[in-house]
C-alpha cells in the first residue's frame, strides 16, 4: 500500500435534520441507521483502510466528540484525532488537517471526505479514489468527485464540467461552475444538459497543491495554520489550535477555494453514493416491504393499511400504524417525531423551535 496516501475524515457535524435520533451530544455520524452493526463513521473508516495505511487515516471533529471517536474507533492514536475547539466550517478543518499531515509527510496525497455518507458500490468507490490519487500525485490540481445524477434533486450542490481534460488523463474534466442547491426547474435543466454532476464533497489533492491554493485564495488562514508547523504532532498542538481557531473565518472549502481556483478538476463517478442528508435519504436506501414501508428495526412494528412510511424506533418499542401513508415516524429518548415525508425539510426549523422553548433538554 502506498505510504504517501492519507485520508482526512470530517466528523464534526451535528446532523440536526435527523433529530430526534441525531442530537447535539450524539450526532448522526455515530449512529447505526441501518442496523448493520456499524455506525456511519465506522463504515467510512473501514472503507479508507482499503486505500490508506491505518496510521495514515486522520479524523477531524469537534472536541466534544473526541471521546465518541475513541470509543467507536479505539484503534486510532491520539495524534490521529484532530479536535476543533470551535465550529468554523470546512475550510479551517481542511487547512488544519492538511498542514498537520504535510508536516508528517511533505509528499502526502490526501483524500478528504465526510464521515456520514454511504457508498453502495465499494469497489467502484475505491477505484475512483485511487484514480484521483494517482492524478494528484503527478499534477498540481485539486480534484473533486462528481456523482452522475439520476434525478433533478434540489438537495444537492451541482458541478458543471467541460470537455477539457487533464493532460494525460481523459477521465478527469475541468470544472466550469459550482452551483449550490438549485430550485426544481434549474435542477431539471442541469439533468437534461448532461454536463452537470452532484457535488459529493469528496476532495483529492497533494499536500503541496492544497497548501498553494490556501496561500493564494485564503492567505490569512494559510498563515494561521502554517504558523504552527513547529508544534504539530507535539504536546503543544492543542493549545496552538485553540488560539488558531479563534482567528479563523467561518467559510467552506467550496466557497473559499474550489469556486475560485483555476486548477479544479472533477472525476465523474457512479458508486451508489448518498450523503444521508435527510430521513428521506435513509428511506431511499433502506429495505422496504411490498407497499413501500421501511422499518428499522422491525421486530415490534405493526402496519395496517399503511404505505410508503419510514419508521425508526427503539427495538423494544411496540408501534402500530393504522391508515398512514407517506409519513416519517421516529422516536429516541422519549421524543417522538411524526411528519409527512413531503414536509421533512421543516425538521431543522422544528429543532430550532424546540431548542428555543425547552433549551437543550430535547436537542
mmCIF file of C-alpha atoms in Angstrom:
data_model
loop_
_atom_site.group_PDB
_atom_site.id
_atom_site.type_symbol
_atom_site.label_atom_id
_atom_site.label_comp_id
_atom_site.label_asym_id
_atom_site.label_seq_id
_atom_site.Cartn_x
_atom_site.Cartn_y
_atom_site.Cartn_z
ATOM 1 C CA UNK A 1 0.000 0.000 0.000
ATOM 2 C CA UNK A 2 1.293 3.470 -0.928
ATOM 3 C CA UNK A 3 2.728 5.100 2.223
ATOM 4 C CA UNK A 4 2.156 8.606 0.791
ATOM 5 C CA UNK A 5 -1.635 8.237 0.717
ATOM 6 C CA UNK A 6 -3.634 9.789 3.544
ATOM 7 C CA UNK A 7 -7.302 10.199 4.438
ATOM 8 C CA UNK A 8 -8.797 13.120 6.353
ATOM 9 C CA UNK A 9 -12.310 12.249 7.532
ATOM 10 C CA UNK A 10 -14.523 15.156 8.618
ATOM 11 C CA UNK A 11 -16.746 14.232 11.565
ATOM 12 C CA UNK A 12 -17.779 17.429 13.287
ATOM 13 C CA UNK A 13 -21.373 17.985 12.138
ATOM 14 C CA UNK A 14 -24.420 17.821 14.403
ATOM 15 C CA UNK A 15 -26.901 16.287 11.926
ATOM 16 C CA UNK A 16 -29.945 18.226 13.124
ATOM 17 C CA UNK A 17 -32.108 17.006 10.213
ATOM 18 C CA UNK A 18 -32.069 13.540 11.795
ATOM 19 C CA UNK A 19 -33.498 14.739 15.100
ATOM 20 C CA UNK A 20 -34.574 13.236 17.435
ATOM 21 C CA UNK A 21 -32.234 10.270 16.786
ATOM 22 C CA UNK A 22 -29.302 12.567 15.990
ATOM 23 C CA UNK A 23 -28.689 15.094 18.752
ATOM 24 C CA UNK A 24 -26.003 17.612 19.586
ATOM 25 C CA UNK A 25 -24.307 15.273 22.044
ATOM 26 C CA UNK A 26 -24.661 12.214 19.791
ATOM 27 C CA UNK A 27 -24.860 13.235 16.110
ATOM 28 C CA UNK A 28 -25.610 11.113 13.068
ATOM 29 C CA UNK A 29 -22.050 10.006 12.204
ATOM 30 C CA UNK A 30 -22.000 7.938 15.419
ATOM 31 C CA UNK A 31 -25.312 6.171 14.717
ATOM 32 C CA UNK A 32 -26.026 2.809 13.059
ATOM 33 C CA UNK A 33 -29.007 3.882 10.950
ATOM 34 C CA UNK A 34 -29.401 0.627 9.031
ATOM 35 C CA UNK A 35 -28.990 -1.891 11.862
ATOM 36 C CA UNK A 36 -25.816 -3.401 10.337
ATOM 37 C CA UNK A 37 -23.699 -3.305 13.485
ATOM 38 C CA UNK A 38 -21.563 -0.375 12.264
ATOM 39 C CA UNK A 39 -22.048 3.340 12.632
ATOM 40 C CA UNK A 40 -21.544 5.691 9.698
ATOM 41 C CA UNK A 41 -18.091 6.756 10.858
ATOM 42 C CA UNK A 42 -17.013 3.147 11.438
ATOM 43 C CA UNK A 43 -18.087 2.248 7.904
ATOM 44 C CA UNK A 44 -16.241 5.255 6.496
ATOM 45 C CA UNK A 45 -13.061 4.367 8.388
ATOM 46 C CA UNK A 46 -13.179 0.755 7.173
ATOM 47 C CA UNK A 47 -13.661 1.980 3.598
ATOM 48 C CA UNK A 48 -10.458 4.000 3.744
ATOM 49 C CA UNK A 49 -8.499 1.110 5.250
ATOM 50 C CA UNK A 50 -8.611 -0.320 1.726
ATOM 51 C CA UNK A 51 -6.852 2.789 0.402
ATOM 52 C CA UNK A 52 -4.540 4.020 3.158
ATOM 53 C CA UNK A 53 -2.365 2.559 5.896
ATOM 54 C CA UNK A 54 -4.159 2.628 9.272
ATOM 55 C CA UNK A 55 -1.712 5.190 10.660
ATOM 56 C CA UNK A 56 -2.454 7.475 7.682
ATOM 57 C CA UNK A 57 -6.149 7.941 8.474
ATOM 58 C CA UNK A 58 -6.996 11.086 10.459
ATOM 59 C CA UNK A 59 -10.333 12.206 11.893
ATOM 60 C CA UNK A 60 -11.133 15.895 12.382
ATOM 61 C CA UNK A 61 -14.012 16.517 14.763
ATOM 62 C CA UNK A 62 -15.341 18.863 17.395
ATOM 63 C CA UNK A 63 -13.561 18.433 20.711
ATOM 64 C CA UNK A 64 -16.952 17.468 22.225
ATOM 65 C CA UNK A 65 -16.885 14.263 20.163
ATOM 66 C CA UNK A 66 -13.332 13.091 20.844
ATOM 67 C CA UNK A 67 -14.488 10.541 23.426
ATOM 68 C CA UNK A 68 -17.085 9.176 20.981
ATOM 69 C CA UNK A 69 -14.367 8.820 18.336
ATOM 70 C CA UNK A 70 -12.132 6.969 20.776
ATOM 71 C CA UNK A 71 -14.957 4.646 21.758
ATOM 72 C CA UNK A 72 -16.039 3.816 18.212
ATOM 73 C CA UNK A 73 -12.539 3.783 16.667
ATOM 74 C CA UNK A 74 -10.277 2.639 19.515
ATOM 75 C CA UNK A 75 -7.522 1.693 17.062
ATOM 76 C CA UNK A 76 -6.736 5.369 16.392
ATOM 77 C CA UNK A 77 -3.845 7.022 18.200
ATOM 78 C CA UNK A 78 -4.300 10.370 19.967
ATOM 79 C CA UNK A 79 -2.375 12.051 17.162
ATOM 80 C CA UNK A 80 -4.867 10.831 14.552
ATOM 81 C CA UNK A 81 -7.797 12.662 16.168
ATOM 82 C CA UNK A 82 -7.848 16.380 15.377
ATOM 83 C CA UNK A 83 -10.045 18.221 17.879
ATOM 84 C CA UNK A 84 -11.614 21.502 16.765
ATOM 85 C CA UNK A 85 -12.393 23.894 19.648
ATOM 86 C CA UNK A 86 -14.989 25.785 17.571
ATOM 87 C CA UNK A 87 -17.222 25.057 14.586
ATOM 88 C CA UNK A 88 -15.725 27.011 11.690
ATOM 89 C CA UNK A 89 -16.951 25.148 8.573
ATOM 90 C CA UNK A 90 -14.825 23.008 6.241
ATOM 91 C CA UNK A 91 -12.016 25.351 5.126
ATOM 92 C CA UNK A 92 -10.355 25.671 8.567
ATOM 93 C CA UNK A 93 -10.633 21.954 9.342
ATOM 94 C CA UNK A 94 -9.120 21.048 5.963
ATOM 95 C CA UNK A 95 -6.378 23.659 6.369
ATOM 96 C CA UNK A 96 -5.584 22.263 9.823
ATOM 97 C CA UNK A 97 -5.590 18.621 8.743
ATOM 98 C CA UNK A 98 -3.672 19.156 5.508
ATOM 99 C CA UNK A 99 -0.975 21.246 7.201
ATOM 100 C CA UNK A 100 -0.580 18.706 10.002
ATOM 101 C CA UNK A 101 -0.300 15.819 7.538
ATOM 102 C CA UNK A 102 2.211 17.768 5.420
ATOM 103 C CA UNK A 103 4.450 18.094 8.469
ATOM 104 C CA UNK A 104 4.416 14.304 8.815
ATOM 105 C CA UNK A 105 4.963 13.673 5.098
ATOM 106 C CA UNK A 106 5.566 16.536 2.612
ATOM 107 C CA UNK A 107 4.856 14.074 -0.239
ATOM 108 C CA UNK A 108 1.393 13.230 1.078
ATOM 109 C CA UNK A 109 -1.595 12.881 -1.227
ATOM 110 C CA UNK A 110 -4.781 13.436 0.734
ATOM 111 C CA UNK A 111 -8.389 12.409 0.225
ATOM 112 C CA UNK A 112 -10.827 14.498 2.259
ATOM 113 C CA UNK A 113 -14.268 13.001 2.874
ATOM 114 C CA UNK A 114 -17.264 13.374 5.194
ATOM 115 C CA UNK A 115 -17.855 10.689 7.805
ATOM 116 C CA UNK A 116 -21.598 10.329 7.252
ATOM 117 C CA UNK A 117 -22.027 9.267 3.620
ATOM 118 C CA UNK A 118 -22.992 5.832 2.391
ATOM 119 C CA UNK A 119 -21.471 4.012 -0.569
ATOM 120 C CA UNK A 120 -23.309 1.094 -2.175
ATOM 121 C CA UNK A 121 -20.540 0.024 -4.584
ATOM 122 C CA UNK A 122 -17.367 -0.118 -2.512
ATOM 123 C CA UNK A 123 -15.170 -1.377 -5.362
ATOM 124 C CA UNK A 124 -16.212 1.478 -7.665
ATOM 125 C CA UNK A 125 -15.609 3.991 -4.883
ATOM 126 C CA UNK A 126 -12.107 2.687 -4.176
ATOM 127 C CA UNK A 127 -11.318 2.702 -7.889
ATOM 128 C CA UNK A 128 -12.426 6.356 -8.203
ATOM 129 C CA UNK A 129 -10.341 7.428 -5.202
ATOM 130 C CA UNK A 130 -7.259 5.560 -6.400
ATOM 131 C CA UNK A 131 -7.554 7.032 -9.920
ATOM 132 C CA UNK A 132 -7.836 10.506 -8.436
ATOM 133 C CA UNK A 133 -4.891 9.998 -6.106
ATOM 134 C CA UNK A 134 -2.718 8.815 -8.982
ATOM 135 C CA UNK A 135 -3.555 12.019 -10.863
ATOM 136 C CA UNK A 136 -2.982 14.190 -7.779
ATOM 137 C CA UNK A 137 0.440 12.594 -7.245
ATOM 138 C CA UNK A 138 1.533 13.730 -10.693
ATOM 139 C CA UNK A 139 -0.288 17.048 -11.250
ATOM 140 C CA UNK A 140 -0.762 20.360 -9.468
ATOM 141 C CA UNK A 141 -4.529 20.147 -9.364
ATOM 142 C CA UNK A 142 -7.474 19.989 -6.983
ATOM 143 C CA UNK A 143 -9.797 17.076 -7.732
ATOM 144 C CA UNK A 144 -13.363 16.519 -6.600
ATOM 145 C CA UNK A 145 -15.656 13.574 -7.220
ATOM 146 C CA UNK A 146 -18.888 14.297 -9.070
ATOM 147 C CA UNK A 147 -21.786 11.848 -8.943
ATOM 148 C CA UNK A 148 -23.745 11.184 -12.104
ATOM 149 C CA UNK A 149 -27.291 12.379 -11.238
ATOM 150 C CA UNK A 150 -30.327 10.186 -11.829
ATOM 151 C CA UNK A 151 -32.987 12.708 -10.799
ATOM 152 C CA UNK A 152 -33.357 16.511 -10.513
ATOM 153 C CA UNK A 153 -32.568 16.630 -6.794
ATOM 154 C CA UNK A 154 -32.772 20.051 -5.138
ATOM 155 C CA UNK A 155 -30.963 18.873 -2.008
ATOM 156 C CA UNK A 156 -27.510 18.601 -3.606
ATOM 157 C CA UNK A 157 -24.980 21.051 -4.980
ATOM 158 C CA UNK A 158 -24.031 20.640 -8.651
ATOM 159 C CA UNK A 159 -20.756 20.716 -10.572
ATOM 160 C CA UNK A 160 -20.682 21.693 -14.256
ATOM 161 C CA UNK A 161 -17.734 20.338 -16.211
ATOM 162 C CA UNK A 162 -16.275 20.960 -19.661
ATOM 163 C CA UNK A 163 -14.881 18.733 -22.402
ATOM 164 C CA UNK A 164 -11.371 19.856 -21.433
ATOM 165 C CA UNK A 165 -9.495 17.044 -19.701
ATOM 166 C CA UNK A 166 -6.285 16.955 -17.699
ATOM 167 C CA UNK A 167 -3.202 16.266 -19.797
ATOM 168 C CA UNK A 168 -2.501 12.537 -19.670
ATOM 169 C CA UNK A 169 -5.910 11.602 -18.256
ATOM 170 C CA UNK A 170 -9.097 11.750 -20.316
ATOM 171 C CA UNK A 171 -11.381 10.853 -17.376
ATOM 172 C CA UNK A 172 -10.725 13.946 -15.275
ATOM 173 C CA UNK A 173 -12.524 17.045 -16.583
ATOM 174 C CA UNK A 174 -12.021 20.741 -15.953
ATOM 175 C CA UNK A 175 -14.677 22.219 -13.669
ATOM 176 C CA UNK A 176 -16.650 25.130 -15.126
ATOM 177 C CA UNK A 177 -19.048 26.102 -12.333
ATOM 178 C CA UNK A 178 -20.286 25.135 -8.877
ATOM 179 C CA UNK A 179 -23.958 25.698 -8.033
ATOM 180 C CA UNK A 180 -25.448 25.382 -4.574
ATOM 181 C CA UNK A 181 -28.807 23.641 -4.084
ATOM 182 C CA UNK A 182 -30.914 24.818 -7.063
ATOM 183 C CA UNK A 183 -34.668 25.079 -7.410
ATOM 184 C CA UNK A 184 -36.515 22.261 -9.163
ATOM 185 C CA UNK A 185 -36.649 23.897 -12.603
ATOM 186 C CA UNK A 186 -32.930 24.606 -12.565
ATOM 187 C CA UNK A 187 -32.188 21.078 -11.344
ATOM 188 C CA UNK A 188 -34.233 19.670 -14.229
ATOM 189 C CA UNK A 189 -32.266 21.762 -16.739
ATOM 190 C CA UNK A 190 -28.996 20.556 -15.185
ATOM 191 C CA UNK A 191 -30.084 16.942 -15.614
ATOM 192 C CA UNK A 192 -31.122 17.485 -19.218
ATOM 193 C CA UNK A 193 -27.874 19.221 -20.188
ATOM 194 C CA UNK A 194 -25.771 16.170 -19.346
ATOM 195 C CA UNK A 195 -22.752 18.148 -18.171
ATOM 196 C CA UNK A 196 -23.699 18.538 -14.509
ATOM 197 C CA UNK A 197 -22.832 16.235 -11.599
ATOM 198 C CA UNK A 198 -23.836 16.133 -7.949
ATOM 199 C CA UNK A 199 -21.193 17.563 -5.651
ATOM 200 C CA UNK A 200 -20.213 14.742 -3.291
ATOM 201 C CA UNK A 201 -17.956 16.906 -1.117
ATOM 202 C CA UNK A 202 -15.035 14.491 -1.557
ATOM 203 C CA UNK A 203 -11.697 16.077 -2.474
ATOM 204 C CA UNK A 204 -8.315 14.700 -3.532
ATOM 205 C CA UNK A 205 -5.073 16.676 -3.766
ATOM 206 C CA UNK A 206 -1.427 16.618 -2.838
ATOM 207 C CA UNK A 207 -0.388 18.369 0.358
ATOM 208 C CA UNK A 208 1.650 20.816 -1.730
ATOM 209 C CA UNK A 209 -1.281 21.613 -4.078
ATOM 210 C CA UNK A 210 -3.735 22.427 -1.287
ATOM 211 C CA UNK A 211 -1.043 24.426 0.507
ATOM 212 C CA UNK A 212 -0.530 26.597 -2.601
ATOM 213 C CA UNK A 213 -4.294 27.001 -3.013
ATOM 214 C CA UNK A 214 -4.692 28.114 0.605
ATOM 215 C CA UNK A 215 -1.807 30.547 0.243
ATOM 216 C CA UNK A 216 -3.372 32.090 -2.879
ATOM 217 C CA UNK A 217 -7.072 32.146 -2.031
ATOM 218 C CA UNK A 218 -7.192 32.135 1.791
ATOM 219 C CA UNK A 219 -3.868 33.759 2.716
ATOM 220 C CA UNK A 220 -4.871 34.730 6.260
ATOM 221 C CA UNK A 221 -5.978 31.189 7.046
ATOM 222 C CA UNK A 222 -2.852 29.778 5.407
ATOM 223 C CA UNK A 223 -0.703 31.999 7.616
ATOM 224 C CA UNK A 224 -2.596 30.995 10.750
ATOM 225 C CA UNK A 225 -2.067 27.252 10.281
ATOM 226 C CA UNK A 226 1.433 27.281 8.799
ATOM 227 C CA UNK A 227 2.421 29.384 11.794
ATOM 228 C CA UNK A 228 2.071 26.258 13.894
ATOM 229 C CA UNK A 229 4.306 23.942 11.894
ATOM 230 C CA UNK A 230 6.790 23.594 14.741
ATOM 231 C CA UNK A 231 4.109 22.406 17.184
ATOM 232 C CA UNK A 232 2.112 19.977 15.028
ATOM 233 C CA UNK A 233 2.317 16.414 16.292
ATOM 234 C CA UNK A 234 3.686 17.620 19.643
ATOM 235 C CA UNK A 235 2.135 18.218 23.077
ATOM 236 C CA UNK A 236 1.753 21.922 22.225
ATOM 237 C CA UNK A 237 -0.545 21.340 19.245
ATOM 238 C CA UNK A 238 -3.804 21.526 21.203
ATOM 239 C CA UNK A 239 -3.106 24.928 22.769
ATOM 240 C CA UNK A 240 -1.952 26.322 19.421
ATOM 241 C CA UNK A 241 -5.150 25.138 17.694
ATOM 242 C CA UNK A 242 -7.315 26.620 20.458
ATOM 243 C CA UNK A 243 -5.883 30.048 19.632
ATOM 244 C CA UNK A 244 -5.764 29.492 15.864
ATOM 245 C CA UNK A 245 -9.477 28.750 15.569
ATOM 246 C CA UNK A 246 -10.338 31.993 17.319
ATOM 247 C CA UNK A 247 -8.715 33.798 14.375
ATOM 248 C CA UNK A 248 -10.372 31.776 11.565
ATOM 249 C CA UNK A 249 -13.292 32.970 9.499
ATOM 250 C CA UNK A 250 -16.270 30.648 9.084
ATOM 251 C CA UNK A 251 -16.013 29.579 5.452
ATOM 252 C CA UNK A 252 -16.465 26.420 3.398
ATOM 253 C CA UNK A 253 -13.728 24.922 1.242
ATOM 254 C CA UNK A 254 -16.109 25.176 -1.728
ATOM 255 C CA UNK A 255 -16.577 28.920 -1.408
ATOM 256 C CA UNK A 256 -13.078 29.661 -0.116
ATOM 257 C CA UNK A 257 -11.074 27.715 -2.693
ATOM 258 C CA UNK A 258 -12.891 25.382 -5.092
ATOM 259 C CA UNK A 259 -15.048 28.119 -6.682
ATOM 260 C CA UNK A 260 -12.032 30.410 -7.122
ATOM 261 C CA UNK A 261 -9.124 28.173 -8.142
ATOM 262 C CA UNK A 262 -8.359 27.638 -11.842
ATOM 263 C CA UNK A 263 -6.878 24.154 -11.415
ATOM 264 C CA UNK A 264 -10.034 22.343 -10.237
ATOM 265 C CA UNK A 265 -10.996 19.100 -11.970
ATOM 266 C CA UNK A 266 -13.751 16.544 -11.453
ATOM 267 C CA UNK A 267 -13.895 12.793 -11.940
ATOM 268 C CA UNK A 268 -17.447 11.778 -12.987
ATOM 269 C CA UNK A 269 -18.303 8.798 -10.790
ATOM 270 C CA UNK A 270 -21.080 6.339 -10.079
ATOM 271 C CA UNK A 271 -20.763 4.216 -6.942
ATOM 272 C CA UNK A 272 -24.147 4.351 -5.246
ATOM 273 C CA UNK A 273 -23.483 7.473 -3.212
ATOM 274 C CA UNK A 274 -25.787 9.173 -0.712
ATOM 275 C CA UNK A 275 -24.914 11.985 1.669
ATOM 276 C CA UNK A 276 -27.692 10.919 4.070
ATOM 277 C CA UNK A 277 -28.832 14.488 4.457
ATOM 278 C CA UNK A 278 -32.427 13.724 5.457
ATOM 279 C CA UNK A 279 -34.710 10.936 6.641
ATOM 280 C CA UNK A 280 -35.854 10.712 3.018
ATOM 281 C CA UNK A 281 -32.343 9.595 2.036
ATOM 282 C CA UNK A 282 -32.450 6.888 4.715
ATOM 283 C CA UNK A 283 -35.825 5.818 3.331
ATOM 284 C CA UNK A 284 -34.437 5.619 -0.195
ATOM 285 C CA UNK A 285 -31.600 3.300 0.870
ATOM 286 C CA UNK A 286 -33.475 1.131 3.363
ATOM 287 C CA UNK A 287 -35.132 -2.183 2.539
ATOM 288 C CA UNK A 288 -38.881 -1.793 2.020
ATOM 289 C CA UNK A 289 -41.844 -4.125 2.068
ATOM 290 C CA UNK A 290 -44.215 -4.634 -0.849
ATOM 291 C CA UNK A 291 -46.152 -1.440 -0.092
ATOM 292 C CA UNK A 292 -43.072 0.721 0.374
ATOM 293 C CA UNK A 293 -42.731 0.745 4.164
ATOM 294 C CA UNK A 294 -39.165 0.965 5.555
ATOM 295 C CA UNK A 295 -38.965 -0.097 9.200
ATOM 296 C CA UNK A 296 -35.716 -0.044 11.227
ATOM 297 C CA UNK A 297 -35.814 -2.187 13.292
ATOM 298 C CA UNK A 298 -38.955 -4.163 12.514
ATOM 299 C CA UNK A 299 -39.403 -6.561 15.466
ATOM 300 C CA UNK A 300 -42.261 -4.733 17.200
ATOM 301 C CA UNK A 301 -43.747 -2.562 14.458
ATOM 302 C CA UNK A 302 -47.142 -3.472 13.033
ATOM 303 C CA UNK A 303 -48.588 -1.785 9.954
ATOM 304 C CA UNK A 304 -52.259 -1.762 8.908
ATOM 305 C CA UNK A 305 -53.464 -0.047 5.731
ATOM 306 C CA UNK A 306 -50.241 1.998 5.708
ATOM 307 C CA UNK A 307 -47.754 2.533 2.892
ATOM 308 C CA UNK A 308 -44.545 4.370 1.952
ATOM 309 C CA UNK A 309 -43.773 5.124 5.588
ATOM 310 C CA UNK A 310 -40.381 5.421 7.276
ATOM 311 C CA UNK A 311 -40.304 4.097 10.862
ATOM 312 C CA UNK A 312 -37.233 4.252 13.106
ATOM 313 C CA UNK A 313 -37.863 3.411 16.763
ATOM 314 C CA UNK A 314 -36.056 1.620 19.629
ATOM 315 C CA UNK A 315 -36.058 -2.186 19.312
ATOM 316 C CA UNK A 316 -38.197 -2.751 22.377
ATOM 317 C CA UNK A 317 -40.873 -0.232 21.365
ATOM 318 C CA UNK A 318 -44.264 -1.517 20.157
ATOM 319 C CA UNK A 319 -45.538 0.742 17.382
ATOM 320 C CA UNK A 320 -48.810 0.247 15.492
ATOM 321 C CA UNK A 321 -49.603 2.333 12.427
ATOM 322 C CA UNK A 322 -53.122 2.426 11.004
ATOM 323 C CA UNK A 323 -54.119 4.271 7.846
ATOM 324 C CA UNK A 324 -50.893 6.249 7.471
ATOM 325 C CA UNK A 325 -49.310 6.945 4.083
ATOM 326 C CA UNK A 326 -46.062 8.768 3.272
ATOM 327 C CA UNK A 327 -45.176 9.504 6.887
ATOM 328 C CA UNK A 328 -41.939 9.542 8.900
ATOM 329 C CA UNK A 329 -42.235 8.158 12.438
ATOM 330 C CA UNK A 330 -39.105 8.450 14.590
ATOM 331 C CA UNK A 331 -38.541 8.057 18.322
ATOM 332 C CA UNK A 332 -35.466 8.336 20.508
ATOM 333 C CA UNK A 333 -35.054 9.067 24.232
ATOM 334 C CA UNK A 334 -38.794 9.523 24.772
ATOM 335 C CA UNK A 335 -39.022 12.104 21.987
ATOM 336 C CA UNK A 336 -41.399 11.294 19.138
ATOM 337 C CA UNK A 337 -41.457 12.920 15.707
ATOM 338 C CA UNK A 338 -44.278 12.278 13.224
ATOM 339 C CA UNK A 339 -44.321 14.229 9.980
ATOM 340 C CA UNK A 340 -45.246 13.931 6.331
ATOM 341 C CA UNK A 341 -42.305 12.833 4.205
ATOM 342 C CA UNK A 342 -43.005 15.691 1.805
ATOM 343 C CA UNK A 343 -42.672 18.210 4.671
ATOM 344 C CA UNK A 344 -39.487 16.767 6.149
ATOM 345 C CA UNK A 345 -37.478 19.851 5.200
ATOM 346 C CA UNK A 346 -39.172 21.583 8.143
ATOM 347 C CA UNK A 347 -37.409 19.339 10.706
ATOM 348 C CA UNK A 348 -34.455 21.700 11.053
ATOM 349 C CA UNK A 349 -36.838 24.566 11.854
ATOM 350 C CA UNK A 350 -38.716 22.344 14.314
ATOM 351 C CA UNK A 351 -35.457 21.596 16.126
ATOM 352 C CA UNK A 352 -34.750 25.326 16.414
ATOM 353 C CA UNK A 353 -38.231 25.882 17.896
ATOM 354 C CA UNK A 354 -37.772 23.024 20.379
ATOM 355 C CA UNK A 355 -34.419 24.434 21.457
ATOM 356 C CA UNK A 356 -35.897 27.901 21.889
ATOM 357 C CA UNK A 357 -38.759 26.596 24.033
ATOM 358 C CA UNK A 358 -37.045 23.896 26.082
ATOM 359 C CA UNK A 359 -33.334 24.730 25.854
ATOM 360 C CA UNK A 360 -31.036 21.800 25.131
ATOM 361 C CA UNK A 361 -33.143 19.267 27.036
ATOM 362 C CA UNK A 362 -34.556 17.576 23.931
ATOM 363 C CA UNK A 363 -31.987 18.632 21.354
#
